Structures are given as structure tokens and as C-alpha cells.
């Protein structure tokens, strides 16, 4: 992650968040299915899971959102900043995003604090 937040700590944070909220894991699986079903570049589950930055940005947001809703806002905003730097997608941790989301590429996607995205939505690059 960065010198201020070592990768081992990030891993522990993800494990803690996923254990505390099984709905995140369910959303991850629905998102992966959405990518498989709707993204013509996806020829299986492994490639998007490992390499698609839109998928990675969305899953990182899910961790940041849980932190935001559990009064760990400074850490949530730190993750938002890193997500933006690494994946090129700026997703505010207070945004409400459903499951079954396909975010193709993720480049220049901006999802603001008050945004609400329902289940089963597909987005392409440069969406605000």
C-alpha cells in the first residue's frame, strides 16, 4: 500500500472487514459474476479477479465503505486516496453501491459521496 500503511496491516484490515460483514463477500461474488456475464474481455473468472482494475477498485471501495460506516473515516479516506492513485477510479467511501456491478476499466470513474448505484449496473470508463 504505502510506507504509512504496510501491506501486512492492509491484509489484516481486509480480513477483519470481510469477517465482520459477510455481505461484502457476497457482493464480491456477484460483481465477479457480472464481469463474467457482461464484459466481452472476460473469458473466465480468474483474469478479472487478478487483473481487472475496475473490479479491484470496486472491491477496495467495499472495504473503505465498511470502514466509513464504522466511524473509521480517516482510514477510509486514506484507502479512497490510494484506490484513486492505483486504479484511476475515485470512489468516495460514503457512496452507496449495490452488488452485481461491472465497472469496465475503471479509468476516470468518479463516484461521489452522495451517489447511489443500484444492483446490476454496468459502467464504462470516464463515468462521473
PDB file of N, CA and C in Angstrom, residues 20-82:
ATOM      1  N   UNK A  20     -16.258  -9.438   9.545  1.00  0.00           N
ATOM      2  CA  UNK A  20     -17.306  -8.683  10.228  1.00  0.00           C
ATOM      3  C   UNK A  20     -18.556  -8.517   9.377  1.00  0.00           C
ATOM      4  N   UNK A  21     -18.413  -8.595   8.048  1.00  0.00           N
ATOM      5  CA  UNK A  21     -19.553  -8.361   7.171  1.00  0.00           C
ATOM      6  C   UNK A  21     -19.549  -9.346   6.003  1.00  0.00           C
ATOM      7  N   UNK A  22     -20.174 -10.500   6.173  1.00  0.00           N
ATOM      8  CA  UNK A  22     -20.213 -11.495   5.091  1.00  0.00           C
ATOM      9  C   UNK A  22     -20.881 -10.993   3.818  1.00  0.00           C
ATOM     10  N   UNK A  23     -21.688  -9.932   3.913  1.00  0.00           N
ATOM     11  CA  UNK A  23     -22.340  -9.371   2.725  1.00  0.00           C
ATOM     12  C   UNK A  23     -21.322  -8.839   1.721  1.00  0.00           C
ATOM     13  N   UNK A  24     -20.153  -8.439   2.207  1.00  0.00           N
ATOM     14  CA  UNK A  24     -19.105  -7.970   1.286  1.00  0.00           C
ATOM     15  C   UNK A  24     -18.676  -9.114   0.381  1.00  0.00           C
ATOM     16  N   UNK A  25     -18.440 -10.274   0.945  1.00  0.00           N
ATOM     17  CA  UNK A  25     -18.053 -11.439   0.142  1.00  0.00           C
ATOM     18  C   UNK A  25     -19.112 -11.806  -0.878  1.00  0.00           C
ATOM     19  N   UNK A  26     -20.375 -11.697  -0.478  1.00  0.00           N
ATOM     20  CA  UNK A  26     -21.471 -11.975  -1.403  1.00  0.00           C
ATOM     21  C   UNK A  26     -21.475 -10.965  -2.550  1.00  0.00           C
ATOM     22  N   UNK A  27     -21.233  -9.692  -2.228  1.00  0.00           N
ATOM     23  CA  UNK A  27     -21.185  -8.657  -3.261  1.00  0.00           C
ATOM     24  C   UNK A  27     -20.007  -8.892  -4.205  1.00  0.00           C
ATOM     25  N   UNK A  28     -18.861  -9.292  -3.660  1.00  0.00           N
ATOM     26  CA  UNK A  28     -17.682  -9.580  -4.489  1.00  0.00           C
ATOM     27  C   UNK A  28     -18.018 -10.681  -5.497  1.00  0.00           C
ATOM     28  N   UNK A  29     -18.659 -11.734  -5.030  1.00  0.00           N
ATOM     29  CA  UNK A  29     -19.011 -12.838  -5.933  1.00  0.00           C
ATOM     30  C   UNK A  29     -20.002 -12.381  -7.005  1.00  0.00           C
ATOM     31  N   UNK A  30     -20.979 -11.556  -6.629  1.00  0.00           N
ATOM     32  CA  UNK A  30     -21.946 -11.044  -7.610  1.00  0.00           C
ATOM     33  C   UNK A  30     -21.263 -10.116  -8.618  1.00  0.00           C
ATOM     34  N   UNK A  31     -20.319  -9.313  -8.130  1.00  0.00           N
ATOM     35  CA  UNK A  31     -19.567  -8.431  -9.037  1.00  0.00           C
ATOM     36  C   UNK A  31     -18.748  -9.257 -10.023  1.00  0.00           C
ATOM     37  N   UNK A  32     -18.105 -10.298  -9.529  1.00  0.00           N
ATOM     38  CA  UNK A  32     -17.296 -11.150 -10.404  1.00  0.00           C
ATOM     39  C   UNK A  32     -18.172 -11.836 -11.444  1.00  0.00           C
ATOM     40  N   UNK A  33     -19.349 -12.282 -11.027  1.00  0.00           N
ATOM     41  CA  UNK A  33     -20.285 -12.886 -11.981  1.00  0.00           C
ATOM     42  C   UNK A  33     -20.726 -11.865 -13.023  1.00  0.00           C
ATOM     43  N   UNK A  34     -20.945 -10.624 -12.591  1.00  0.00           N
ATOM     44  CA  UNK A  34     -21.353  -9.563 -13.518  1.00  0.00           C
ATOM     45  C   UNK A  34     -20.276  -9.314 -14.564  1.00  0.00           C
ATOM     46  N   UNK A  35     -19.024  -9.298 -14.138  1.00  0.00           N
ATOM     47  CA  UNK A  35     -17.917  -9.114 -15.083  1.00  0.00           C
ATOM     48  C   UNK A  35     -17.894 -10.270 -16.069  1.00  0.00           C
ATOM     49  N   UNK A  36     -18.015 -11.476 -15.568  1.00  0.00           N
ATOM     50  CA  UNK A  36     -18.014 -12.662 -16.428  1.00  0.00           C
ATOM     51  C   UNK A  36     -19.157 -12.602 -17.441  1.00  0.00           C
ATOM     52  N   UNK A  37     -20.336 -12.208 -16.973  1.00  0.00           N
ATOM     53  CA  UNK A  37     -21.523 -12.198 -17.838  1.00  0.00           C
ATOM     54  C   UNK A  37     -21.543 -11.052 -18.840  1.00  0.00           C
ATOM     55  N   UNK A  38     -21.025  -9.863 -18.455  1.00  0.00           N
ATOM     56  CA  UNK A  38     -21.243  -8.660 -19.263  1.00  0.00           C
ATOM     57  C   UNK A  38     -20.008  -8.067 -19.916  1.00  0.00           C
ATOM     58  N   UNK A  39     -18.825  -8.464 -19.503  1.00  0.00           N
ATOM     59  CA  UNK A  39     -17.609  -7.874 -20.083  1.00  0.00           C
ATOM     60  C   UNK A  39     -17.068  -8.795 -21.166  1.00  0.00           C
ATOM     61  N   UNK A  40     -17.089  -8.349 -22.427  1.00  0.00           N
ATOM     62  CA  UNK A  40     -16.623  -9.219 -23.504  1.00  0.00           C
ATOM     63  C   UNK A  40     -15.141  -9.585 -23.404  1.00  0.00           C
ATOM     64  N   UNK A  41     -14.371  -8.826 -22.635  1.00  0.00           N
ATOM     65  CA  UNK A  41     -12.947  -9.135 -22.468  1.00  0.00           C
ATOM     66  C   UNK A  41     -12.718 -10.226 -21.429  1.00  0.00           C
ATOM     67  N   UNK A  42     -13.762 -10.604 -20.719  1.00  0.00           N
ATOM     68  CA  UNK A  42     -13.636 -11.620 -19.669  1.00  0.00           C
ATOM     69  C   UNK A  42     -13.941 -12.992 -20.246  1.00  0.00           C
ATOM     70  N   UNK A  43     -12.972 -13.873 -20.118  1.00  0.00           N
ATOM     71  CA  UNK A  43     -13.138 -15.237 -20.629  1.00  0.00           C
ATOM     72  C   UNK A  43     -13.061 -16.245 -19.493  1.00  0.00           C
ATOM     73  N   UNK A  44     -13.441 -15.820 -18.319  1.00  0.00           N
ATOM     74  CA  UNK A  44     -13.410 -16.670 -17.131  1.00  0.00           C
ATOM     75  C   UNK A  44     -13.456 -15.779 -15.906  1.00  0.00           C
ATOM     76  N   UNK A  45     -13.225 -16.389 -14.771  1.00  0.00           N
ATOM     77  CA  UNK A  45     -13.287 -15.649 -13.510  1.00  0.00           C
ATOM     78  C   UNK A  45     -11.904 -15.223 -13.010  1.00  0.00           C
ATOM     79  N   UNK A  46     -10.898 -15.987 -13.308  1.00  0.00           N
ATOM     80  CA  UNK A  46      -9.573 -15.735 -12.748  1.00  0.00           C
ATOM     81  C   UNK A  46      -8.953 -14.429 -13.247  1.00  0.00           C
ATOM     82  N   UNK A  47      -9.016 -14.166 -14.539  1.00  0.00           N
ATOM     83  CA  UNK A  47      -8.389 -12.962 -15.086  1.00  0.00           C
ATOM     84  C   UNK A  47      -8.970 -11.680 -14.495  1.00  0.00           C
ATOM     85  N   UNK A  48     -10.289 -11.499 -14.452  1.00  0.00           N
ATOM     86  CA  UNK A  48     -10.795 -10.277 -13.827  1.00  0.00           C
ATOM     87  C   UNK A  48     -10.474 -10.212 -12.332  1.00  0.00           C
ATOM     88  N   UNK A  49     -10.525 -11.347 -11.670  1.00  0.00           N
ATOM     89  CA  UNK A  49     -10.227 -11.386 -10.235  1.00  0.00           C
ATOM     90  C   UNK A  49      -8.795 -10.937  -9.958  1.00  0.00           C
ATOM     91  N   UNK A  50      -7.893 -11.306 -10.830  1.00  0.00           N
ATOM     92  CA  UNK A  50      -6.483 -10.972 -10.617  1.00  0.00           C
ATOM     93  C   UNK A  50      -6.048  -9.655 -11.263  1.00  0.00           C
ATOM     94  N   UNK A  51      -6.660  -9.252 -12.388  1.00  0.00           N
ATOM     95  CA  UNK A  51      -6.064  -8.188 -13.183  1.00  0.00           C
ATOM     96  C   UNK A  51      -6.968  -7.007 -13.570  1.00  0.00           C
ATOM     97  N   UNK A  52      -8.262  -7.094 -13.429  1.00  0.00           N
ATOM     98  CA  UNK A  52      -9.116  -6.009 -13.912  1.00  0.00           C
ATOM     99  C   UNK A  52      -9.212  -4.902 -12.867  1.00  0.00           C
ATOM    100  N   UNK A  53      -8.670  -3.742 -13.189  1.00  0.00           N
ATOM    101  CA  UNK A  53      -8.576  -2.686 -12.182  1.00  0.00           C
ATOM    102  C   UNK A  53      -9.932  -2.098 -11.803  1.00  0.00           C
ATOM    103  N   UNK A  54     -10.914  -2.135 -12.674  1.00  0.00           N
ATOM    104  CA  UNK A  54     -12.255  -1.690 -12.295  1.00  0.00           C
ATOM    105  C   UNK A  54     -12.828  -2.586 -11.204  1.00  0.00           C
ATOM    106  N   UNK A  55     -12.630  -3.885 -11.354  1.00  0.00           N
ATOM    107  CA  UNK A  55     -13.068  -4.849 -10.339  1.00  0.00           C
ATOM    108  C   UNK A  55     -12.315  -4.610  -9.034  1.00  0.00           C
ATOM    109  N   UNK A  56     -11.011  -4.417  -9.123  1.00  0.00           N
ATOM    110  CA  UNK A  56     -10.195  -4.180  -7.923  1.00  0.00           C
ATOM    111  C   UNK A  56     -10.599  -2.890  -7.214  1.00  0.00           C
ATOM    112  N   UNK A  57     -10.840  -1.839  -7.966  1.00  0.00           N
ATOM    113  CA  UNK A  57     -11.255  -0.560  -7.362  1.00  0.00           C
ATOM    114  C   UNK A  57     -12.565  -0.727  -6.610  1.00  0.00           C
ATOM    115  N   UNK A  58     -13.496  -1.452  -7.192  1.00  0.00           N
ATOM    116  CA  UNK A  58     -14.796  -1.657  -6.564  1.00  0.00           C
ATOM    117  C   UNK A  58     -14.668  -2.462  -5.271  1.00  0.00           C
ATOM    118  N   UNK A  59     -13.852  -3.498  -5.291  1.00  0.00           N
ATOM    119  CA  UNK A  59     -13.699  -4.315  -4.083  1.00  0.00           C
ATOM    120  C   UNK A  59     -12.958  -3.533  -2.989  1.00  0.00           C
ATOM    121  N   UNK A  60     -12.016  -2.710  -3.384  1.00  0.00           N
ATOM    122  CA  UNK A  60     -11.317  -1.856  -2.423  1.00  0.00           C
ATOM    123  C   UNK A  60     -12.286  -0.844  -1.818  1.00  0.00           C
ATOM    124  N   UNK A  61     -13.158  -0.283  -2.647  1.00  0.00           N
ATOM    125  CA  UNK A  61     -14.203   0.618  -2.147  1.00  0.00           C
ATOM    126  C   UNK A  61     -15.041  -0.090  -1.084  1.00  0.00           C
ATOM    127  N   UNK A  62     -15.381  -1.345  -1.294  1.00  0.00           N
ATOM    128  CA  UNK A  62     -16.243  -2.069  -0.350  1.00  0.00           C
ATOM    129  C   UNK A  62     -15.602  -2.104   1.041  1.00  0.00           C
ATOM    130  N   UNK A  63     -14.296  -2.264   1.100  1.00  0.00           N
ATOM    131  CA  UNK A  63     -13.586  -2.238   2.386  1.00  0.00           C
ATOM    132  C   UNK A  63     -13.642  -0.821   2.961  1.00  0.00           C
ATOM    133  N   UNK A  64     -13.347   0.172   2.136  1.00  0.00           N
ATOM    134  CA  UNK A  64     -13.371   1.564   2.599  1.00  0.00           C
ATOM    135  C   UNK A  64     -14.774   1.961   3.065  1.00  0.00           C
ATOM    136  N   UNK A  65     -15.792   1.506   2.366  1.00  0.00           N
ATOM    137  CA  UNK A  65     -17.173   1.836   2.748  1.00  0.00           C
ATOM    138  C   UNK A  65     -17.496   1.261   4.126  1.00  0.00           C
ATOM    139  N   UNK A  66     -17.099   0.037   4.382  1.00  0.00           N
ATOM    140  CA  UNK A  66     -17.340  -0.565   5.699  1.00  0.00           C
ATOM    141  C   UNK A  66     -16.632   0.250   6.780  1.00  0.00           C
ATOM    142  N   UNK A  67     -15.403   0.650   6.508  1.00  0.00           N
ATOM    143  CA  UNK A  67     -14.668   1.472   7.477  1.00  0.00           C
ATOM    144  C   UNK A  67     -15.404   2.797   7.721  1.00  0.00           C
ATOM    145  N   UNK A  68     -15.884   3.425   6.639  1.00  0.00           N
ATOM    146  CA  UNK A  68     -16.596   4.696   6.744  1.00  0.00           C
ATOM    147  C   UNK A  68     -17.835   4.544   7.634  1.00  0.00           C
ATOM    148  N   UNK A  69     -18.579   3.479   7.413  1.00  0.00           N
ATOM    149  CA  UNK A  69     -19.820   3.289   8.168  1.00  0.00           C
ATOM    150  C   UNK A  69     -19.574   2.834   9.602  1.00  0.00           C
ATOM    151  N   UNK A  70     -18.332   2.518   9.929  1.00  0.00           N
ATOM    152  CA  UNK A  70     -17.981   2.100  11.293  1.00  0.00           C
ATOM    153  C   UNK A  70     -17.043   3.119  11.950  1.00  0.00           C
ATOM    154  N   UNK A  71     -17.229   4.389  11.562  1.00  0.00           N
ATOM    155  CA  UNK A  71     -16.515   5.527  12.175  1.00  0.00           C
ATOM    156  C   UNK A  71     -14.999   5.401  12.140  1.00  0.00           C
ATOM    157  N   UNK A  72     -14.486   4.823  11.078  1.00  0.00           N
ATOM    158  CA  UNK A  72     -13.048   4.785  10.837  1.00  0.00           C
ATOM    159  C   UNK A  72     -12.784   5.580   9.556  1.00  0.00           C
ATOM    160  N   UNK A  73     -13.266   6.798   9.566  1.00  0.00           N
ATOM    161  CA  UNK A  73     -13.327   7.619   8.361  1.00  0.00           C
ATOM    162  C   UNK A  73     -11.967   8.052   7.848  1.00  0.00           C
ATOM    163  N   UNK A  74     -11.030   8.347   8.713  1.00  0.00           N
ATOM    164  CA  UNK A  74      -9.709   8.762   8.244  1.00  0.00           C
ATOM    165  C   UNK A  74      -9.059   7.619   7.465  1.00  0.00           C
ATOM    166  N   UNK A  75      -9.170   6.413   7.985  1.00  0.00           N
ATOM    167  CA  UNK A  75      -8.628   5.250   7.287  1.00  0.00           C
ATOM    168  C   UNK A  75      -9.377   5.002   5.982  1.00  0.00           C
ATOM    169  N   UNK A  76     -10.687   5.187   5.988  1.00  0.00           N
ATOM    170  CA  UNK A  76     -11.485   5.013   4.771  1.00  0.00           C
ATOM    171  C   UNK A  76     -11.062   6.006   3.691  1.00  0.00           C
ATOM    172  N   UNK A  77     -10.834   7.252   4.075  1.00  0.00           N
ATOM    173  CA  UNK A  77     -10.403   8.264   3.102  1.00  0.00           C
ATOM    174  C   UNK A  77      -8.987   7.975   2.615  1.00  0.00           C
ATOM    175  N   UNK A  78      -8.136   7.454   3.489  1.00  0.00           N
ATOM    176  CA  UNK A  78      -6.790   7.052   3.056  1.00  0.00           C
ATOM    177  C   UNK A  78      -6.900   5.988   1.965  1.00  0.00           C
ATOM    178  N   UNK A  79      -7.758   4.992   2.186  1.00  0.00           N
ATOM    179  CA  UNK A  79      -7.950   3.947   1.169  1.00  0.00           C
ATOM    180  C   UNK A  79      -8.520   4.535  -0.111  1.00  0.00           C
ATOM    181  N   UNK A  80      -9.474   5.450   0.006  1.00  0.00           N
ATOM    182  CA  UNK A  80     -10.033   6.102  -1.187  1.00  0.00           C
ATOM    183  C   UNK A  80      -8.920   6.756  -1.999  1.00  0.00           C
ATOM    184  N   UNK A  81      -8.041   7.459  -1.307  1.00  0.00           N
ATOM    185  CA  UNK A  81      -6.935   8.134  -1.977  1.00  0.00           C
ATOM    186  C   UNK A  81      -6.036   7.135  -2.694  1.00  0.00           C
ATOM    187  N   UNK A  82      -5.707   6.051  -2.044  1.00  0.00           N
ATOM    188  CA  UNK A  82      -4.848   5.035  -2.655  1.00  0.00           C
ATOM    189  C   UNK A  82      -5.546   4.344  -3.829  1.00  0.00           C
TER     190      UNK A  82
END
